[in-house]
CSV table of C-alpha atoms in Angstrom, one decimal:
chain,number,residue,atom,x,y,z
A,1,UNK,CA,-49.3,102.1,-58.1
A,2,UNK,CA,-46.7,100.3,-59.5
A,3,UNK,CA,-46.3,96.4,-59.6
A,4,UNK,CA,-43.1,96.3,-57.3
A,5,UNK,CA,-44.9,98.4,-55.1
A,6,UNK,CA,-48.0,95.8,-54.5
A,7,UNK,CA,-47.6,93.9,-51.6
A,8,UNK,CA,-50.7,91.8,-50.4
A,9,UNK,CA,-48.5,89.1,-48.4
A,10,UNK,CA,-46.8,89.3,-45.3
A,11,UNK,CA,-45.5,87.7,-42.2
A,12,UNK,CA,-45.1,89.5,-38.8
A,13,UNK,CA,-43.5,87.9,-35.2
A,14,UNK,CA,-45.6,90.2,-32.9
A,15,UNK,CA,-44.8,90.9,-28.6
A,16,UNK,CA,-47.0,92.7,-26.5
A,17,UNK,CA,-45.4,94.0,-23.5
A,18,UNK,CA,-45.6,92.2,-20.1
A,19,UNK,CA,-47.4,93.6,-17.2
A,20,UNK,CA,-45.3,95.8,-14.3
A,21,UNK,CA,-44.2,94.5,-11.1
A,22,UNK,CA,-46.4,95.1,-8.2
A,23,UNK,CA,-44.3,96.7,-5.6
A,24,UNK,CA,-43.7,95.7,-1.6
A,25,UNK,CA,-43.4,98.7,-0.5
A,26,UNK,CA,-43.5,99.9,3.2
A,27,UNK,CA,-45.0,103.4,4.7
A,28,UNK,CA,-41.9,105.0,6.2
A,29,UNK,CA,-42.8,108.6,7.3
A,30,UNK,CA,-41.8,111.0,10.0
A,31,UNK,CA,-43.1,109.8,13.2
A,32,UNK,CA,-45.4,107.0,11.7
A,33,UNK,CA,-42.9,103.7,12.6
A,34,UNK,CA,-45.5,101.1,11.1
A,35,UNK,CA,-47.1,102.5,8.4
A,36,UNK,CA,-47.7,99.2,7.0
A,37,UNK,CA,-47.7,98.1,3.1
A,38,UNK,CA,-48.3,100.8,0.5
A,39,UNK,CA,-47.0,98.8,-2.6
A,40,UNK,CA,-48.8,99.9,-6.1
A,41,UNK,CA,-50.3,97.9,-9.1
A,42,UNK,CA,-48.0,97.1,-11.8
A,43,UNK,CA,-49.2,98.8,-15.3
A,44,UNK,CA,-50.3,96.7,-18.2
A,45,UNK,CA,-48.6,95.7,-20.9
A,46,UNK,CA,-48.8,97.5,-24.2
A,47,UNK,CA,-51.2,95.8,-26.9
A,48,UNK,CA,-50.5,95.0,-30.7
A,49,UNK,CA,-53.6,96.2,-32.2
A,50,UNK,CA,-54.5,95.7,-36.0
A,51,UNK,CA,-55.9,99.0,-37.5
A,52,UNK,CA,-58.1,99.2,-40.9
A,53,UNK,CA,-57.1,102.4,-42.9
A,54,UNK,CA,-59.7,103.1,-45.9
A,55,UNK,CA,-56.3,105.3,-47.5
A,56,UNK,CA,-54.0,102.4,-47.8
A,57,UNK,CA,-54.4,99.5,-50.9
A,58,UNK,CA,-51.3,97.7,-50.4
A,59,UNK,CA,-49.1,96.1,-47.3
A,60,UNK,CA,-46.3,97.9,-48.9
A,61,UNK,CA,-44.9,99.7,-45.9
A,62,UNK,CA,-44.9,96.3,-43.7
A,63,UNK,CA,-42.6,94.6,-46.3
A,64,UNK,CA,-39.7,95.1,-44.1
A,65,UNK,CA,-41.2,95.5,-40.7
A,66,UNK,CA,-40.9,91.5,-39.6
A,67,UNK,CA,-41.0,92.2,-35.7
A,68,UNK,CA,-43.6,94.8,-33.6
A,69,UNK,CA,-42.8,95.0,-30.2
A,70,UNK,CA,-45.2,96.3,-27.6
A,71,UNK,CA,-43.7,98.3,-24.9
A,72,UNK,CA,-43.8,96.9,-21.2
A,73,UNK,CA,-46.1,98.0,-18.1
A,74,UNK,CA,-44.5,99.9,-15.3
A,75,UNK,CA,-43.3,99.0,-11.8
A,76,UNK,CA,-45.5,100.1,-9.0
A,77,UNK,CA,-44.2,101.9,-6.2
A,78,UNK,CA,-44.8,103.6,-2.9
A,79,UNK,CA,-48.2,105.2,-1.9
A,80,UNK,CA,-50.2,103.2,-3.7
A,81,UNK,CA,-48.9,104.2,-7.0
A,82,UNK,CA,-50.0,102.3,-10.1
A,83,UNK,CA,-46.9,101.7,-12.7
A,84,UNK,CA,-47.9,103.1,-16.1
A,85,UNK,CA,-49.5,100.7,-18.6
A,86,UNK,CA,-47.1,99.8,-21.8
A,87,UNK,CA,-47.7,101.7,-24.9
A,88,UNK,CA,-49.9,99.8,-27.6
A,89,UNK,CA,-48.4,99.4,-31.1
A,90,UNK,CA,-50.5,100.2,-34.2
A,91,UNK,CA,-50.1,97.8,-37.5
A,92,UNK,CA,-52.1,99.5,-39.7
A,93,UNK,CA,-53.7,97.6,-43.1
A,94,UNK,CA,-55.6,98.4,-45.8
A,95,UNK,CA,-59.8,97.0,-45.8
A,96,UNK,CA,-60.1,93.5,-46.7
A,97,UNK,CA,-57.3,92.1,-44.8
A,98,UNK,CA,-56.9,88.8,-43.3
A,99,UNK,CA,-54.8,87.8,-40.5
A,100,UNK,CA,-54.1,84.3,-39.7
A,101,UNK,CA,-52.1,82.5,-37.0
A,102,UNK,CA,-49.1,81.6,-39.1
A,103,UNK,CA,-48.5,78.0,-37.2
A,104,UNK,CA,-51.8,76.7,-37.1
A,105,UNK,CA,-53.3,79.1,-40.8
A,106,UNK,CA,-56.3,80.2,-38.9
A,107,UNK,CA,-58.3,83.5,-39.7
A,108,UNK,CA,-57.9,85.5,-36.3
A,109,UNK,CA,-59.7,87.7,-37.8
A,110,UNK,CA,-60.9,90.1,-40.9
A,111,UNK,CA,-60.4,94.2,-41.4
A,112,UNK,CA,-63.3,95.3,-42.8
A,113,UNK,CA,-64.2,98.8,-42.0
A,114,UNK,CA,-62.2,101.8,-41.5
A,115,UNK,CA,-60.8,102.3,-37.6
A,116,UNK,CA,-61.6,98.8,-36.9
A,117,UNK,CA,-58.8,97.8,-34.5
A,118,UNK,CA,-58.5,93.9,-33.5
A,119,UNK,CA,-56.0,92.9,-30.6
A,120,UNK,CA,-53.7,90.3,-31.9
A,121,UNK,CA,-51.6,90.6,-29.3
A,122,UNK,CA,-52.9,91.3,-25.5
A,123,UNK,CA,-50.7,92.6,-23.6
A,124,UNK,CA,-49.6,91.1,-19.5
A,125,UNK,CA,-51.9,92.1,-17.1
A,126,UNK,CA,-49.9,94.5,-14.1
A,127,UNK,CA,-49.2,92.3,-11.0
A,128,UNK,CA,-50.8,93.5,-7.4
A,129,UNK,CA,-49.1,95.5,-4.9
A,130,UNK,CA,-48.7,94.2,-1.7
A,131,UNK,CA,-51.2,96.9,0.0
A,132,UNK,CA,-53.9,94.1,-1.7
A,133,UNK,CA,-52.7,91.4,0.3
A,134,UNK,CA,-53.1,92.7,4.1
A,135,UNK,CA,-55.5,91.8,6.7
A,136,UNK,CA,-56.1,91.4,10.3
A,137,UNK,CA,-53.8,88.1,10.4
A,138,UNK,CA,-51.5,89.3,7.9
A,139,UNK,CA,-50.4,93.1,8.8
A,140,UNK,CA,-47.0,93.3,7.2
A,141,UNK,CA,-47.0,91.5,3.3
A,142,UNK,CA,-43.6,91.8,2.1
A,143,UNK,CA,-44.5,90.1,-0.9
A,144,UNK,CA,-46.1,91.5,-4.5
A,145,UNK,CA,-47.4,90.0,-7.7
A,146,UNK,CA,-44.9,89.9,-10.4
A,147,UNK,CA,-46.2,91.2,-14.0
A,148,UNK,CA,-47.4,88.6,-16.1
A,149,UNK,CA,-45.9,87.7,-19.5
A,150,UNK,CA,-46.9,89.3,-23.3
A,151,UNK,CA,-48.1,87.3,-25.9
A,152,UNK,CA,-45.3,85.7,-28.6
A,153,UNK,CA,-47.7,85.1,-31.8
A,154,UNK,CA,-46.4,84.4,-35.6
A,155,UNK,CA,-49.1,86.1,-37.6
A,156,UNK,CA,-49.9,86.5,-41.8
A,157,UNK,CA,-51.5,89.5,-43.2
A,158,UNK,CA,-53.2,88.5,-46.6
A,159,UNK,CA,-54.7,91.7,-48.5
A,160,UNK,CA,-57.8,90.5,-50.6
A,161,UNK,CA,-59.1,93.3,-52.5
A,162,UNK,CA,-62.1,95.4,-52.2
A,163,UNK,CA,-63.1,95.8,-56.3
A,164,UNK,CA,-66.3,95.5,-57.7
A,165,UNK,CA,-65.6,93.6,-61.0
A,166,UNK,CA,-62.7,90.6,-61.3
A,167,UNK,CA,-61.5,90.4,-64.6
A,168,UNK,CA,-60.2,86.7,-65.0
A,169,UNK,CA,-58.4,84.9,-68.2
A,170,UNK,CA,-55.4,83.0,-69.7
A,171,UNK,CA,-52.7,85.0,-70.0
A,172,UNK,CA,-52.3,86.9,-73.1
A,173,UNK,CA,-56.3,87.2,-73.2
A,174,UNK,CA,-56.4,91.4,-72.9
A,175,UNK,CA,-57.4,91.9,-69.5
A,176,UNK,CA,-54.7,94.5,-68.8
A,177,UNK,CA,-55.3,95.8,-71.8
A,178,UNK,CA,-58.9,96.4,-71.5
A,179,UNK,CA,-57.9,97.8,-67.7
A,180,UNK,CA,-55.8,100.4,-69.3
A,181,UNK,CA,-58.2,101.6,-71.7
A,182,UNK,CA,-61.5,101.8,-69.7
A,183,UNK,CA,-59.7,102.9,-66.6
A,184,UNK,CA,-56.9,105.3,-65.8
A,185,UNK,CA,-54.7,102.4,-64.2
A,186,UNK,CA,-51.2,101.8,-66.3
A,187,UNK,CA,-50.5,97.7,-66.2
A,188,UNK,CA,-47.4,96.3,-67.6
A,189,UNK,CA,-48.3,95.3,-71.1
A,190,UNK,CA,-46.5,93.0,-73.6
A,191,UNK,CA,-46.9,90.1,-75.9
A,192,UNK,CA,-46.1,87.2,-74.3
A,193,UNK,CA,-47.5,85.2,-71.1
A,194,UNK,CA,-47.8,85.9,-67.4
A,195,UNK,CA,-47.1,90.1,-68.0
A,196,UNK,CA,-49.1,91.1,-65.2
A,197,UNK,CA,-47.3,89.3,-62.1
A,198,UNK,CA,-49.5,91.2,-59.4
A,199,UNK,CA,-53.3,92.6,-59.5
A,200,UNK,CA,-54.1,96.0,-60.6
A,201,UNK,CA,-56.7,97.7,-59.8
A,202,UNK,CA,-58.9,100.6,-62.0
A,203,UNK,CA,-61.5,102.8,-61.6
A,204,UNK,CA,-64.1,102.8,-64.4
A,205,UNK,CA,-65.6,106.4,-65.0
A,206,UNK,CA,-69.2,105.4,-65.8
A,207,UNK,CA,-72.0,107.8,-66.5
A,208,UNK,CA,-73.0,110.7,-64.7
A,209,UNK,CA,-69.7,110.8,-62.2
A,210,UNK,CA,-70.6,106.8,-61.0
A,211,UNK,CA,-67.8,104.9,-60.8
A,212,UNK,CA,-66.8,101.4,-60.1
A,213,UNK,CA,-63.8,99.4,-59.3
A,214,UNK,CA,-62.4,96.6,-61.5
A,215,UNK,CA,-59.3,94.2,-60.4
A,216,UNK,CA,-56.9,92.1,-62.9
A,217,UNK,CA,-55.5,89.5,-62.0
A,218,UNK,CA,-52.3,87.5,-63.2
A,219,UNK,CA,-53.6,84.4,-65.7
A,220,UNK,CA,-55.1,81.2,-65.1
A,221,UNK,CA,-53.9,78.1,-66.7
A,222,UNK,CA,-55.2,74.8,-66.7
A,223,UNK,CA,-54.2,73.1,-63.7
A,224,UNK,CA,-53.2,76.1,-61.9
A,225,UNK,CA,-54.7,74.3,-59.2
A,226,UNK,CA,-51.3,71.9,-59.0
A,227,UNK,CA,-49.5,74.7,-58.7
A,228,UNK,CA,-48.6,75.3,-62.4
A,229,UNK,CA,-48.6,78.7,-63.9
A,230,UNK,CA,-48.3,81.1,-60.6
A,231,UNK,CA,-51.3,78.9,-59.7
A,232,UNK,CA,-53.8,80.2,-57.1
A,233,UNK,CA,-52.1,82.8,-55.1
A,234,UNK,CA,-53.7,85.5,-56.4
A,235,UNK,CA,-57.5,84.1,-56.4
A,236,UNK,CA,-58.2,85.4,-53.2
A,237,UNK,CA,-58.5,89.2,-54.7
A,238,UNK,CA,-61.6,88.3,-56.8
A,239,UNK,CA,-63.2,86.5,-53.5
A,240,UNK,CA,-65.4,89.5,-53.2
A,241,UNK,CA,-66.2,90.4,-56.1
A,242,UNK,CA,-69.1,90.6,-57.0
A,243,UNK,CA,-69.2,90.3,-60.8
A,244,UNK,CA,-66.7,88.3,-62.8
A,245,UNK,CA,-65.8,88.9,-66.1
A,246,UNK,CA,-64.2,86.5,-68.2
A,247,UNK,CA,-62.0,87.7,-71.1
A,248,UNK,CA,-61.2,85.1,-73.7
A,249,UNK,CA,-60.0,86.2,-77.1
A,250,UNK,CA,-61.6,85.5,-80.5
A,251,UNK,CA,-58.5,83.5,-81.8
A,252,UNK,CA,-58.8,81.0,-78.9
A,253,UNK,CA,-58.7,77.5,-80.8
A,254,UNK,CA,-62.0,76.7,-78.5
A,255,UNK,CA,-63.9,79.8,-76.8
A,256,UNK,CA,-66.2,77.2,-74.9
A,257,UNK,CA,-63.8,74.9,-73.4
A,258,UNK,CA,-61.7,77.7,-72.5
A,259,UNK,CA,-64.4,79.1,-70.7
A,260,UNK,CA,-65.1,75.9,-69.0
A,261,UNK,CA,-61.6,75.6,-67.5
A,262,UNK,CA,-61.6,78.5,-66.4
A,263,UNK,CA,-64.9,77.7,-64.2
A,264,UNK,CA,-63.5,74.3,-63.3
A,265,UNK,CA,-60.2,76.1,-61.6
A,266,UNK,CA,-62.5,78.8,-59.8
A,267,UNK,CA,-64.7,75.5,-58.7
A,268,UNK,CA,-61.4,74.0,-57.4
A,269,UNK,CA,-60.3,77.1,-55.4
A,270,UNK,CA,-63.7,77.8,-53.7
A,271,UNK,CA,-67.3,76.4,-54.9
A,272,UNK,CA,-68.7,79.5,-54.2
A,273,UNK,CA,-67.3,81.3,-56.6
A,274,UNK,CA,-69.2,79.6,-59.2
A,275,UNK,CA,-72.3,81.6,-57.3
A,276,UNK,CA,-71.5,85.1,-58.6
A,277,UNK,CA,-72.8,86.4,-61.5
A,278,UNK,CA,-70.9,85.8,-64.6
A,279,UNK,CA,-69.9,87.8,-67.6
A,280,UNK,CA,-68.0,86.4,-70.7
A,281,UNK,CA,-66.5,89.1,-72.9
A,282,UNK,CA,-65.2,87.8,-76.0
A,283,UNK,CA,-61.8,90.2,-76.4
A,284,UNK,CA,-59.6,91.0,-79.7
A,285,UNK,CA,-62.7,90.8,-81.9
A,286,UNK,CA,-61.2,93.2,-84.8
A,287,UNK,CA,-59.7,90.5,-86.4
A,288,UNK,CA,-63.1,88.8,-87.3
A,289,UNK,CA,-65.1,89.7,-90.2
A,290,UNK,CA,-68.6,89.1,-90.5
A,291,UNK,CA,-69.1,85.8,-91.4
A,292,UNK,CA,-66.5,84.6,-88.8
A,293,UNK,CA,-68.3,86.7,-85.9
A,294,UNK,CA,-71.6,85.2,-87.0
A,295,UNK,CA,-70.1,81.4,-86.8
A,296,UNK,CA,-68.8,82.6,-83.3
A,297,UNK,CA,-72.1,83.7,-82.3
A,298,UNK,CA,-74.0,80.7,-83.2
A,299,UNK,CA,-72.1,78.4,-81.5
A,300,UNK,CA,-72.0,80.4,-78.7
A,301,UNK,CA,-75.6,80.8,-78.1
A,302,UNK,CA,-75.8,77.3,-78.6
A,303,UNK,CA,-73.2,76.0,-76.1
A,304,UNK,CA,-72.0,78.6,-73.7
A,305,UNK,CA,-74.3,78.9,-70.7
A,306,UNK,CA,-73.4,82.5,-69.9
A,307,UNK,CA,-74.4,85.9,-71.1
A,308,UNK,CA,-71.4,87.6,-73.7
A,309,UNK,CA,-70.8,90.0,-75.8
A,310,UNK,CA,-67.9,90.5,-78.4
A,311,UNK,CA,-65.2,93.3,-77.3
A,312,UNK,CA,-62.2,94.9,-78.8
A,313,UNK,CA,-59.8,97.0,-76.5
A,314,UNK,CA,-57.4,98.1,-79.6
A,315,UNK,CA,-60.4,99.6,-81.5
A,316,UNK,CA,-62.5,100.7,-79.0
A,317,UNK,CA,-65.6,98.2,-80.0
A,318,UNK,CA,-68.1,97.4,-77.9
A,319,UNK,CA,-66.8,98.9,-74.6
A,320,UNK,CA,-69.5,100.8,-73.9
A,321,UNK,CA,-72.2,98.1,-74.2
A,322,UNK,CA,-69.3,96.0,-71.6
A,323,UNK,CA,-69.8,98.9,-69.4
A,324,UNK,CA,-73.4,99.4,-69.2
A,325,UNK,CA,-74.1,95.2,-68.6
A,326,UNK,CA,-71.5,95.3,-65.9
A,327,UNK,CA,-73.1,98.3,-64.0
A,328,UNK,CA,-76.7,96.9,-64.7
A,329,UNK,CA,-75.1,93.7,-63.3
A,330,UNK,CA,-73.6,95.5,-60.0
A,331,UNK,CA,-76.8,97.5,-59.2
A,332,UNK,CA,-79.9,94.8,-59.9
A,333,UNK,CA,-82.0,94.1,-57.3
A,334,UNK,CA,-81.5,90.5,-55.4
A,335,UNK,CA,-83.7,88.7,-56.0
């Protein structure tokens, strides 16, 4: 998938359709003069329905659809006959996506599973005929419910991605790099900051045919959480995730303090981030030679309260070892 073609926010004005008009219809047949009232039911209006679709990973094809429109209920009419109810309208959305009420930012609800459909939109009940309203004082009704109204709702769709592992870095640390090498997936890659502008997703090929899913997302910087940088936008993909893995490069002037603002701008997002289990992958490591690796690692073990591992995407070091803590990390028992 290509960047331009990752969409994961959008905003929808959604109508469902109003209910039909119950009709006041009279009997009129051949040699029945007072048949009395015979008016049908007005149909229901049509729903807007939210649809999960395990085949879609973007809101791509709702970038230019801003209004969905239900279709209305039919009128009743004579003998008793019901109007047709509206036609529902299907918005369908990749798992993992989040509607809100766009005035008010609630969470309506969540698509989770595939085929799960959530009304957002209910559509007007059908008003009664006016065969409902006779009795022994009232013989003749010439009166009928009218249809009542759709719903009018403003509503957000915000795509949080289903991926196992959530890479997460400064920019220029090698997270798409180390995407495109242990995963098929092609990110935009270039030597300067903020390359990768929206997540990509990979598929790792582990051993024996298993597989799992890792996401990159654009950098952090320090006080992203100000708005600097593209600041938090993109956080909410790595939400349920798992595992986190933290890239920082060898030739960072301080690996642990990097490492620590990193956790402080997860912490400022959402606390409970800071409750999955942690990974710290220590990228470009070519360039150091053995006395400079062995500094590294000293100070590491001494100060950085995480488990790591040194890496190199350009020279294929250490991946596999990456790969086997991250799948012994996805599949331990809880405890």
């Amino acid at each position: 998938m290509t960047e331009g073609n990752f969409v994961d926010y959008v905003k929808i004005h959604v109508a469902s359709g109003k209910g039909g008009k119950g009709s006041a219809h009279l009997h009129r047949e051949k040699y029945i003069t007072k048949g009395g009232p015979d008016g049908g039911d007005g149909g229901r209006g049509g729903h807007v329905i939210i649809k999960g679709n395990k085949n879609l990973w973007t809101l791509f094809h709702l970038k230019f659809k801003r209004h969905v429109k239900a279709e209305h209920g039919g009128n009743g009419s004579k003998q008793r006959s019901s109007g047709a109810d509206g036609s529902d309208e299907y918005i369908e959305v990749p798992l993992g996506t989040v509607i809100r009420d766009t005035d008010t930012q609630k969470i309506l609800h969540e698509i989770t599973e595939d085929g799960q459909e959530i009304i957002v939109a209910e559509g007007g009940k059908g008003g009664l005929g006016n065969w409902h309203f006779k009795s022994s004082t009232n013989q003749t009704p010439r009166y009928a419910q009218p249809g009542i109204d759709g719903e009018l709702k403003d509503i957000t769709l915000e795509l949080k991605i289903l991926a196992d592992v959530g890479l997460v870095g400064f920019p220029n640390a090698g997270k798409s790099t180390l995407l495109s090498v242990i995963t098929a997936a092609k990110p935009k890659i270039a030597d300067y900051e903020f390359t990768t502008l929206k997540p990509n997703l990979g598929i790792v090929q582990y051993r024996d045919f298993k597989t799992f899913v890792v996401a990159d997302i654009p950098g952090i910087i320090e006080g992203a959480a100000e708005g600097k940088g593209i600041g938090h936008r993109f956080l909410r993909h790595i939400e349920r995730n798992s595992t986190l893995l933290f890239l920082i490069p060898a030739d960072a002037p301080d690996i642990v303090k990097q490492y620590e603002i990193l956790l402080d701008e997860l912490r400022r997002y959402n606390p409970e981030m800071l409750v999955k289990d942690r990974l710290v992958a220590i990228s470009k490591s070519d360039m150091l030679d053995a006395e400079l690796k062995a500094e590294i690692k000293a100070e590491l073990d001494e100060k950085l309260n995480a488990s790591w591992l040194f890496i190199s995407s350009v020279a294929q070091q250490g991946l596999q070892e990456l790969k086997d803590r991250l799948w012994e990390m996805l599949n331990k028992e809880p405890v």
